CSV table of N, CA, C and O and ligand atoms in Angstrom, one decimal:
chain,number,residue,atom,x,y,z
U,359,MET,N,101.3,159.6,160.8
U,359,MET,CA,101.2,159.4,159.4
U,359,MET,C,102.4,158.6,158.9
U,359,MET,O,103.2,159.0,158.1
U,360,ARG,N,102.5,157.4,159.5
U,360,ARG,CA,103.6,156.5,159.2
U,360,ARG,C,103.7,156.1,157.7
U,360,ARG,O,104.7,155.7,157.2
U,361,GLU,N,102.5,156.1,157.1
U,361,GLU,CA,102.5,155.6,155.7
U,361,GLU,C,103.2,156.6,154.8
U,361,GLU,O,103.5,156.3,153.6
U,362,VAL,N,103.4,157.9,155.3
U,362,VAL,CA,104.1,158.9,154.5
U,362,VAL,C,105.5,159.2,155.1
U,362,VAL,O,106.5,159.1,154.4
U,363,PHE,N,105.5,159.4,156.4
U,363,PHE,CA,106.8,159.8,157.1
U,363,PHE,C,107.2,158.7,158.0
U,363,PHE,O,106.6,158.4,159.0
U,364,ASP,N,108.3,158.0,157.6
U,364,ASP,CA,108.8,156.9,158.5
U,364,ASP,C,110.3,157.0,158.6
U,364,ASP,O,111.0,156.5,157.7
U,365,PRO,N,110.8,157.6,159.7
U,365,PRO,CA,112.2,157.8,159.8
U,365,PRO,C,113.0,156.5,159.8
U,365,PRO,O,114.2,156.5,159.6
U,366,ALA,N,112.4,155.3,160.0
U,366,ALA,CA,113.1,154.1,160.0
U,366,ALA,C,113.4,153.6,158.6
U,366,ALA,O,114.1,152.6,158.4
U,367,LYS,N,112.8,154.2,157.6
U,367,LYS,CA,112.9,153.7,156.2
U,367,LYS,C,113.8,154.7,155.4
U,367,LYS,O,113.9,155.9,155.8
U,368,LYS,N,114.3,154.3,154.3
U,368,LYS,CA,115.1,155.2,153.4
U,368,LYS,C,114.5,154.9,152.0
U,368,LYS,O,114.5,153.8,151.6
U,369,PRO,N,114.1,155.9,151.3
U,369,PRO,CA,113.9,157.3,151.8
U,369,PRO,C,112.7,157.3,152.8
U,369,PRO,O,111.8,156.5,152.8
U,370,TRP,N,112.8,158.2,153.7
U,370,TRP,CA,111.8,158.2,154.9
U,370,TRP,C,110.5,158.9,154.5
U,370,TRP,O,109.6,158.9,155.3
U,371,VAL,N,110.4,159.5,153.3
U,371,VAL,CA,109.2,160.1,152.9
U,371,VAL,C,108.6,159.3,151.7
U,371,VAL,O,109.3,159.1,150.7
U,372,ASN,N,107.4,158.9,151.8
U,372,ASN,CA,106.7,158.2,150.7
U,372,ASN,C,105.5,159.1,150.3
U,372,ASN,O,104.4,159.0,151.0
U,373,ILE,N,105.6,159.9,149.3
U,373,ILE,CA,104.5,160.8,149.0
U,373,ILE,C,103.3,160.1,148.4
U,373,ILE,O,102.3,160.6,148.2
U,374,GLU,N,103.5,158.8,148.1
U,374,GLU,CA,102.3,158.0,147.6
U,374,GLU,C,101.5,157.4,148.7
U,374,GLU,O,100.5,156.8,148.5
U,375,GLY,N,102.0,157.7,149.9
U,375,GLY,CA,101.3,157.1,151.1
U,375,GLY,C,100.0,157.7,151.6
U,375,GLY,O,99.3,157.2,152.4
U,376,ALA,N,99.7,158.9,151.0
U,376,ALA,CA,98.4,159.6,151.4
U,376,ALA,C,98.1,160.6,150.3
U,376,ALA,O,98.9,160.8,149.4
U,377,SER,N,96.9,161.2,150.5
U,377,SER,CA,96.5,162.2,149.5
U,377,SER,C,97.4,163.4,149.6
U,377,SER,O,97.9,163.7,150.7
U,378,THR,N,97.4,164.2,148.6
U,378,THR,CA,98.2,165.5,148.6
U,378,THR,C,97.7,166.4,149.8
U,378,THR,O,98.4,166.9,150.6
U,379,ASP,N,96.3,166.5,149.9
U,379,ASP,CA,95.8,167.3,150.9
U,379,ASP,C,96.2,166.8,152.3
U,379,ASP,O,96.5,167.6,153.2
U,380,ALA,N,96.2,165.5,152.5
U,380,ALA,CA,96.5,165.0,153.8
U,380,ALA,C,98.0,165.2,154.2
U,380,ALA,O,98.3,165.6,155.3
U,381,ILE,N,98.9,165.1,153.2
U,381,ILE,CA,100.3,165.4,153.4
U,381,ILE,C,100.5,166.9,153.7
U,381,ILE,O,101.2,167.2,154.6
U,382,ILE,N,99.9,167.7,152.9
U,382,ILE,CA,100.0,169.2,153.2
U,382,ILE,C,99.5,169.5,154.6
U,382,ILE,O,100.2,170.3,155.3
U,383,GLU,N,98.4,168.9,155.0
U,383,GLU,CA,97.9,169.2,156.3
U,383,GLU,C,98.9,168.8,157.4
U,383,GLU,O,99.1,169.5,158.4
U,384,GLN,N,99.5,167.6,157.2
U,384,GLN,CA,100.5,167.1,158.1
U,384,GLN,C,101.7,168.0,158.2
U,384,GLN,O,102.2,168.3,159.2
U,385,VAL,N,102.2,168.5,157.0
U,385,VAL,CA,103.4,169.3,157.0
U,385,VAL,C,103.1,170.6,157.7
U,385,VAL,O,103.9,171.2,158.4
U,386,ARG,N,101.9,171.1,157.5
U,386,ARG,CA,101.5,172.4,158.2
U,386,ARG,C,101.4,172.3,159.7
U,386,ARG,O,101.6,173.2,160.5
U,387,LYS,N,101.3,171.0,160.2
U,387,LYS,CA,101.3,170.8,161.7
U,387,LYS,C,102.7,170.7,162.2
U,387,LYS,O,102.9,170.7,163.4
U,388,CYS,N,103.7,170.7,161.4
U,388,CYS,CA,105.1,170.5,161.8
U,388,CYS,C,105.5,171.7,162.7
U,388,CYS,O,105.6,172.8,162.3
U,389,PRO,N,105.7,171.4,164.0
U,389,PRO,CA,105.9,172.6,165.0
U,389,PRO,C,107.3,173.2,164.7
U,389,PRO,O,107.4,174.4,165.0
U,390,SER,N,108.3,172.5,164.2
U,390,SER,CA,109.6,173.1,164.0
U,390,SER,C,109.8,173.8,162.7
U,390,SER,O,110.7,174.6,162.5
U,391,GLY,N,108.8,173.6,161.7
U,391,GLY,CA,109.0,174.1,160.4
U,391,GLY,C,110.0,173.3,159.6
U,391,GLY,O,110.4,173.8,158.5
U,392,ALA,N,110.5,172.2,160.1
U,392,ALA,CA,111.5,171.4,159.4
U,392,ALA,C,110.9,170.8,158.1
U,392,ALA,O,111.6,170.5,157.1
U,393,LEU,N,109.6,170.5,158.1
U,393,LEU,CA,109.0,169.9,156.9
U,393,LEU,C,108.5,171.0,156.0
U,393,LEU,O,108.0,172.0,156.5
U,394,SER,N,108.6,170.8,154.8
U,394,SER,CA,108.0,171.7,153.8
U,394,SER,C,107.5,170.9,152.6
U,394,SER,O,107.8,169.7,152.5
U,395,TYR,N,106.9,171.6,151.7
U,395,TYR,CA,106.4,171.0,150.5
U,395,TYR,C,106.4,172.0,149.4
U,395,TYR,O,106.5,173.2,149.6
U,396,PHE,N,106.3,171.5,148.2
U,396,PHE,CA,106.2,172.4,147.0
U,396,PHE,C,105.2,171.7,146.0
U,396,PHE,O,105.0,170.5,146.0
U,397,MET,N,104.6,172.5,145.2
U,397,MET,CA,103.6,172.0,144.3
U,397,MET,C,104.3,172.0,142.9
U,397,MET,O,104.9,172.9,142.5
U,398,ASN,N,104.3,170.8,142.3
U,398,ASN,CA,105.0,170.6,141.0
U,398,ASN,C,104.4,171.6,139.9
U,398,ASN,O,105.1,172.0,139.1
U,399,ALA,N,103.1,171.8,140.0
U,399,ALA,CA,102.4,172.5,138.9
U,399,ALA,C,103.0,173.9,138.7
U,399,ALA,O,103.2,174.4,137.6
U,400,ASP,N,103.2,174.7,139.8
U,400,ASP,CA,103.7,176.0,139.7
U,400,ASP,C,105.1,176.2,140.1
U,400,ASP,O,105.7,177.3,140.0
U,401,GLY,N,105.7,175.2,140.7
U,401,GLY,CA,107.1,175.2,141.1
U,401,GLY,C,107.4,176.1,142.3
U,401,GLY,O,108.5,176.2,142.7
U,402,GLU,N,106.3,176.6,142.9
U,402,GLU,CA,106.5,177.5,144.1
U,402,GLU,C,106.8,176.6,145.3
U,402,GLU,O,106.0,175.7,145.6
U,403,HIS,N,107.9,176.9,146.0
U,403,HIS,CA,108.2,176.2,147.2
U,403,HIS,C,107.7,176.9,148.4
U,403,HIS,O,107.9,178.1,148.6
U,404,VAL,N,106.9,176.2,149.1
U,404,VAL,CA,106.2,176.8,150.3
U,404,VAL,C,106.7,176.1,151.5
U,404,VAL,O,106.6,174.8,151.6
U,405,THR,N,107.2,176.8,152.5
U,405,THR,CA,107.6,176.1,153.7
U,405,THR,C,106.5,176.5,154.8
U,405,THR,O,105.7,177.4,154.7
U,406,GLU,N,106.6,175.7,155.9
U,406,GLU,CA,105.7,176.0,157.0
U,406,GLU,C,105.9,177.4,157.5
U,406,GLU,O,105.0,178.2,157.9
U,407,LYS,N,107.2,177.8,157.5
U,407,LYS,CA,107.6,179.2,158.0
U,407,LYS,C,106.9,180.2,157.1
U,407,LYS,O,106.4,181.2,157.6
U,408,ASP,N,106.8,180.0,155.8
U,408,ASP,CA,106.1,180.9,154.9
U,408,ASP,C,104.7,181.0,155.2
U,408,ASP,O,104.1,182.1,155.3
U,409,ILE,N,104.1,179.9,155.5
U,409,ILE,CA,102.7,179.8,155.8
U,409,ILE,C,102.4,180.6,157.1
U,409,ILE,O,101.5,181.4,157.2
U,410,GLN,N,103.3,180.4,158.1
U,410,GLN,CA,103.1,181.1,159.4
U,410,GLN,C,103.3,182.6,159.2
U,410,GLN,O,102.6,183.4,159.8
U,411,SER,N,104.3,182.9,158.4
U,411,SER,CA,104.6,184.4,158.2
U,411,SER,C,103.4,185.0,157.5
U,411,SER,O,103.0,186.1,157.9
U,412,GLU,N,102.8,184.3,156.6
U,412,GLU,CA,101.6,184.9,155.9
U,412,GLU,C,100.5,185.0,156.9
U,412,GLU,O,99.8,186.1,156.9
U,413,ALA,N,100.3,184.0,157.7
U,413,ALA,CA,99.2,184.1,158.7
U,413,ALA,C,99.4,185.2,159.7
U,413,ALA,O,98.5,185.9,160.1
U,414,ALA,N,100.7,185.4,160.1
U,414,ALA,CA,101.1,186.4,161.1
U,414,ALA,C,100.9,187.8,160.5
U,414,ALA,O,100.7,188.7,161.3
U,415,SER,N,101.0,187.9,159.2
U,415,SER,CA,100.9,189.3,158.7
U,415,SER,C,99.4,189.8,158.6
U,415,SER,O,99.2,190.9,158.4
U,416,ILE,N,98.5,188.9,158.9
U,416,ILE,CA,97.1,189.2,158.9
U,416,ILE,C,96.7,189.4,160.4
U,416,ILE,O,96.6,188.4,161.2
U,417,MET,N,96.6,190.6,160.8
U,417,MET,CA,96.3,190.9,162.2
U,417,MET,C,94.8,190.7,162.5
U,417,MET,O,93.9,191.1,161.7
U,418,ASN,N,94.5,189.9,163.5
U,418,ASN,CA,93.1,189.7,163.9
U,418,ASN,C,92.8,190.5,165.1
U,418,ASN,O,93.4,190.4,166.1
U,419,ILE,N,91.8,191.4,165.0
U,419,ILE,CA,91.3,192.2,166.1
U,419,ILE,C,89.8,191.9,166.4
U,419,ILE,O,89.0,191.8,165.4
U,420,GLN,N,89.5,191.5,167.6
U,420,GLN,CA,88.2,191.2,168.0
U,420,GLN,C,87.6,192.2,168.9
U,420,GLN,O,88.2,192.6,169.9
U,421,ILE,N,86.4,192.7,168.6
U,421,ILE,CA,85.7,193.5,169.5
U,421,ILE,C,84.8,192.7,170.4
U,421,ILE,O,83.8,192.0,169.8
U,422,LYS,N,85.0,192.6,171.6
U,422,LYS,CA,84.2,191.7,172.5
U,422,LYS,C,83.0,192.4,172.9
U,422,LYS,O,83.0,193.6,173.4
U,423,PRO,N,81.8,191.8,172.8
U,423,PRO,CA,80.6,192.4,173.3
U,423,PRO,C,80.7,192.8,174.8
U,423,PRO,O,81.2,192.0,175.6
U,424,ASN,N,80.4,194.0,175.1
U,424,ASN,CA,80.5,194.5,176.5
U,424,ASN,C,81.9,194.4,177.1
U,424,ASN,O,82.0,194.2,178.3
U,425,GLY,N,82.9,194.4,176.3
U,425,GLY,CA,84.3,194.2,176.8
U,425,GLY,C,85.3,194.8,175.9
U,425,GLY,O,85.1,195.7,175.2
U,426,PRO,N,86.5,194.3,176.1
U,426,PRO,CA,87.7,194.9,175.5
U,426,PRO,C,87.8,194.6,174.0
U,426,PRO,O,87.1,193.9,173.4
U,427,ILE,N,88.9,195.2,173.4
U,427,ILE,CA,89.3,195.0,172.1
U,427,ILE,C,90.5,194.0,172.2
U,427,ILE,O,91.4,194.3,172.9
U,428,LEU,N,90.3,192.8,171.6
U,428,LEU,CA,91.4,191.8,171.6
U,428,LEU,C,92.2,191.8,170.4
U,428,LEU,O,91.7,191.7,169.3
U,429,ILE,N,93.5,192.0,170.5
U,429,ILE,CA,94.5,191.8,169.4
U,429,ILE,C,95.1,190.4,169.6
U,429,ILE,O,95.7,190.2,170.6
U,430,THR,N,94.8,189.5,168.7
U,430,THR,CA,95.2,188.1,168.9
U,430,THR,C,96.5,187.7,168.3
U,430,THR,O,96.8,186.6,168.1
U,431,THR,N,97.3,188.7,168.0
U,431,THR,CA,98.7,188.4,167.5
U,431,THR,C,99.7,189.2,168.2
U,431,THR,O,99.3,190.2,168.9
U,432,ASP,N,101.0,188.9,168.1
U,432,ASP,CA,102.0,189.7,168.7
U,432,ASP,C,101.9,191.1,168.1
U,432,ASP,O,101.5,191.3,166.9
U,433,CYS,N,102.1,192.1,168.9
U,433,CYS,CA,102.0,193.5,168.4
U,433,CYS,C,102.9,194.4,169.2
U,433,CYS,O,103.5,194.1,170.2
U,434,GLU,N,103.1,195.6,168.6
U,434,GLU,CA,103.9,196.6,169.3
U,434,GLU,C,102.9,197.8,169.7
U,434,GLU,O,102.2,198.3,168.8
U,435,ILE,N,102.8,198.1,170.9
U,435,ILE,CA,102.0,199.2,171.4
U,435,ILE,C,102.9,200.5,171.5
U,435,ILE,O,103.9,200.4,172.2
U,436,THR,N,102.5,201.5,170.9
U,436,THR,CA,103.2,202.8,171.1
U,436,THR,C,102.3,203.7,172.0
U,436,THR,O,101.2,204.0,171.6
U,437,HIS,N,102.8,203.9,173.2
U,437,HIS,CA,102.0,204.7,174.2
U,437,HIS,C,102.0,206.2,173.8
U,437,HIS,O,102.7,206.6,173.0
U,438,SER,N,101.1,206.9,174.5
U,438,SER,CA,100.9,208.3,174.2
U,438,SER,C,102.2,209.1,174.4
U,438,SER,O,102.4,210.2,173.8
U,439,ASP,N,103.1,208.6,175.3
U,439,ASP,CA,104.4,209.3,175.5
U,439,ASP,C,105.5,208.8,174.6
U,439,ASP,O,106.7,209.2,174.7
U,440,GLY,N,105.1,208.0,173.6
U,440,GLY,CA,106.1,207.5,172.6
U,440,GLY,C,106.8,206.2,173.0
U,440,GLY,O,107.5,205.6,172.2
U,441,ARG,N,106.6,205.8,174.3
U,441,ARG,CA,107.2,204.6,174.7
U,441,ARG,C,106.6,203.4,173.9
U,441,ARG,O,105.4,203.3,173.7
U,442,LYS,N,107.5,202.5,173.5
U,442,LYS,CA,107.0,201.3,172.7
U,442,LYS,C,107.1,200.1,173.6
U,442,LYS,O,108.0,199.9,174.4
U,443,GLU,N,106.1,199.2,173.4
U,443,GLU,CA,106.0,198.0,174.2
U,443,GLU,C,105.6,196.8,173.3
U,443,GLU,O,104.6,196.9,172.6
U,444,ILE,N,106.4,195.8,173.3
U,444,ILE,CA,106.1,194.6,172.5
U,444,ILE,C,105.2,193.7,173.4
U,444,ILE,O,105.5,193.4,174.5
U,445,LYS,N,104.0,193.3,172.8
U,445,LYS,CA,103.1,192.4,173.5
U,445,LYS,C,103.0,191.1,172.7
U,445,LYS,O,102.9,191.2,171.5
U,446,GLN,N,103.2,190.0,173.4
U,446,GLN,CA,103.1,188.7,172.7
U,446,GLN,C,101.8,188.0,173.0
U,446,GLN,O,101.3,188.1,174.1
U,447,GLY,N,101.3,187.3,172.1
U,447,GLY,CA,100.0,186.6,172.3
U,447,GLY,C,98.9,187.5,172.2
U,447,GLY,O,98.9,188.5,171.4
U,448,THR,N,97.9,187.3,173.0
U,448,THR,CA,96.7,188.2,172.9
U,448,THR,C,96.8,189.4,173.9
U,448,THR,O,97.3,189.2,175.0
U,449,THR,N,96.4,190.5,173.4
U,449,THR,CA,96.4,191.8,174.2
U,449,THR,C,95.0,192.3,174.2
U,449,THR,O,94.4,192.4,173.2
U,450,ALA,N,94.6,192.7,175.4
U,450,ALA,CA,93.2,193.2,175.6
U,450,ALA,C,93.3,194.7,175.8
U,450,ALA,O,93.9,195.1,176.8
U,451,LEU,N,92.8,195.5,174.9
U,451,LEU,CA,92.8,196.9,175.1
U,451,LEU,C,91.4,197.4,175.7
U,451,LEU,O,90.4,196.9,175.2
U,452,CYS,N,91.5,198.3,176.6
U,452,CYS,CA,90.3,198.8,177.3
U,452,CYS,C,89.4,199.5,176.3
U,452,CYS,O,89.9,200.4,175.6
U,453,ARG,N,88.1,199.2,176.3
U,453,ARG,CA,87.2,199.9,175.4
U,453,ARG,C,86.2,200.7,176.3
U,453,ARG,O,85.5,201.6,175.8
U,454,CYS,N,86.1,200.4,177.6
U,454,CYS,CA,85.1,201.1,178.4
U,454,CYS,C,85.7,202.4,179.0
U,454,CYS,O,84.9,203.2,179.5
U,455,GLY,N,87.0,202.6,179.0
U,455,GLY,CA,87.6,203.8,179.6
U,455,GLY,C,87.7,203.8,181.1
U,455,GLY,O,88.1,204.8,181.7
U,456,GLN,N,87.4,202.7,181.7
U,456,GLN,CA,87.5,202.6,183.2
U,456,GLN,C,88.7,201.8,183.8
U,456,GLN,O,88.8,201.8,185.0
U,457,SER,N,89.5,201.2,182.9
U,457,SER,CA,90.6,200.4,183.4
U,457,SER,C,91.6,201.3,184.2
U,457,SER,O,91.9,202.4,183.8
U,458,ALA,N,92.1,200.7,185.3
U,458,ALA,CA,93.2,201.4,186.0
U,458,ALA,C,94.5,201.1,185.4
U,458,ALA,O,95.6,201.6,185.9
U,459,ASN,N,94.6,200.3,184.3
U,459,ASN,CA,95.8,199.9,183.7
U,459,ASN,C,95.8,200.3,182.2
U,459,ASN,O,96.1,199.4,181.4
U,460,LYS,N,95.2,201.4,181.8
U,460,LYS,CA,95.1,201.8,180.4
U,460,LYS,C,96.5,201.8,179.8
U,460,LYS,O,97.4,202.2,180.4
U,461,PRO,N,96.6,201.4,178.5
U,461,PRO,CA,95.5,201.1,177.6
U,461,PRO,C,94.9,199.7,177.7
U,461,PRO,O,94.1,199.3,176.9
U,462,TYR,N,95.4,199.0,178.7
U,462,TYR,CA,95.0,197.6,178.8
U,462,TYR,C,93.7,197.4,179.6
U,462,TYR,O,93.4,198.1,180.6
U,463,CYS,N,93.0,196.4,179.3
U,463,CYS,CA,91.8,196.0,180.0
U,463,CYS,C,92.2,195.3,181.3
U,463,CYS,O,93.1,194.5,181.3
U,464,ASP,N,91.6,195.7,182.4
U,464,ASP,CA,91.9,195.0,183.7
U,464,ASP,C,90.6,194.4,184.3
U,464,ASP,O,90.6,194.0,185.4
U,465,GLY,N,89.6,194.2,183.5
U,465,GLY,CA,88.4,193.6,183.9
U,465,GLY,C,87.3,194.5,184.5
U,465,GLY,O,86.2,194.1,184.8
U,466,THR,N,87.7,195.8,184.7
U,466,THR,CA,86.7,196.7,185.3
U,466,THR,C,85.4,196.8,184.5
U,466,THR,O,84.4,197.1,185.1
U,467,HIS,N,85.5,196.6,183.2
U,467,HIS,CA,84.3,196.7,182.4
U,467,HIS,C,83.1,195.9,183.0
U,467,HIS,O,82.0,196.3,182.9
U,468,ARG,N,83.4,194.8,183.6
U,468,ARG,CA,82.4,193.9,184.2
U,468,ARG,C,81.8,194.6,185.4
U,468,ARG,O,80.6,194.6,185.6
U,469,LYS,N,82.7,195.2,186.2
U,469,LYS,CA,82.2,195.8,187.5
U,469,LYS,C,81.3,197.0,187.2
U,469,LYS,O,80.4,197.3,187.9
U,470,VAL,N,81.7,197.8,186.1
U,470,VAL,CA,80.9,199.0,185.8
U,470,VAL,C,79.7,198.7,184.9
U,470,VAL,O,79.0,199.7,184.6
U,471,GLY,N,79.5,197.5,184.5
U,471,GLY,CA,78.4,197.2,183.6
U,471,GLY,C,78.5,197.8,182.2
U,471,GLY,O,77.5,198.2,181.6
U,472,PHE,N,79.7,197.9,181.7
U,472,PHE,CA,79.9,198.4,180.4
U,472,PHE,C,79.1,197.6,179.3
U,472,PHE,O,79.1,196.4,179.3
U,473,GLU,N,78.4,198.4,178.5
U,473,GLU,CA,77.6,197.7,177.5
U,473,GLU,C,77.9,198.4,176.1
U,473,GLU,O,77.7,199.6,176.0
U,474,ALA,N,78.2,197.5,175.2
U,474,ALA,CA,78.4,198.0,173.8
U,474,ALA,C,78.6,196.7,173.0
U,474,ALA,O,79.0,195.7,173.4
U,475,GLU,N,78.1,196.8,171.7
U,475,GLU,CA,78.2,195.7,170.8
U,475,GLU,C,79.6,195.5,170.4
U,475,GLU,O,80.4,196.4,170.4
J,1185,FES,S1,87.2,197.1,178.6
J,1185,FES,FE1,87.9,196.0,180.2
J,1185,FES,S2,88.5,197.5,181.7
J,1185,FES,FE2,87.8,198.6,180.0
């Protein structure tokens, strides 16, 4: 998006170079969170980190047909003995009761023909 962000120019940001929605979309793609934007109308300053934090606070849990429960965000598992374990990324919890690695799914649900919606 050179028409908006061009480090070879000063100033290197030209907010007239694209639509507001296109600029916001580009800022949200910034992997480092170094880019941010704010809306003049309400004065609220929103950074990519804010957006990611908001997204991270919404936990997504998926019930897989005939399979495990997927937690698709980082989470902390508290085991029955009180031991806590941080899991990063997606965690699959056994729903069939047959895993040899409970509480996690080890794929046994396929071998035993577990069926559930
Ligand atoms: S759901 Fe996969 S092993 Fe139980």
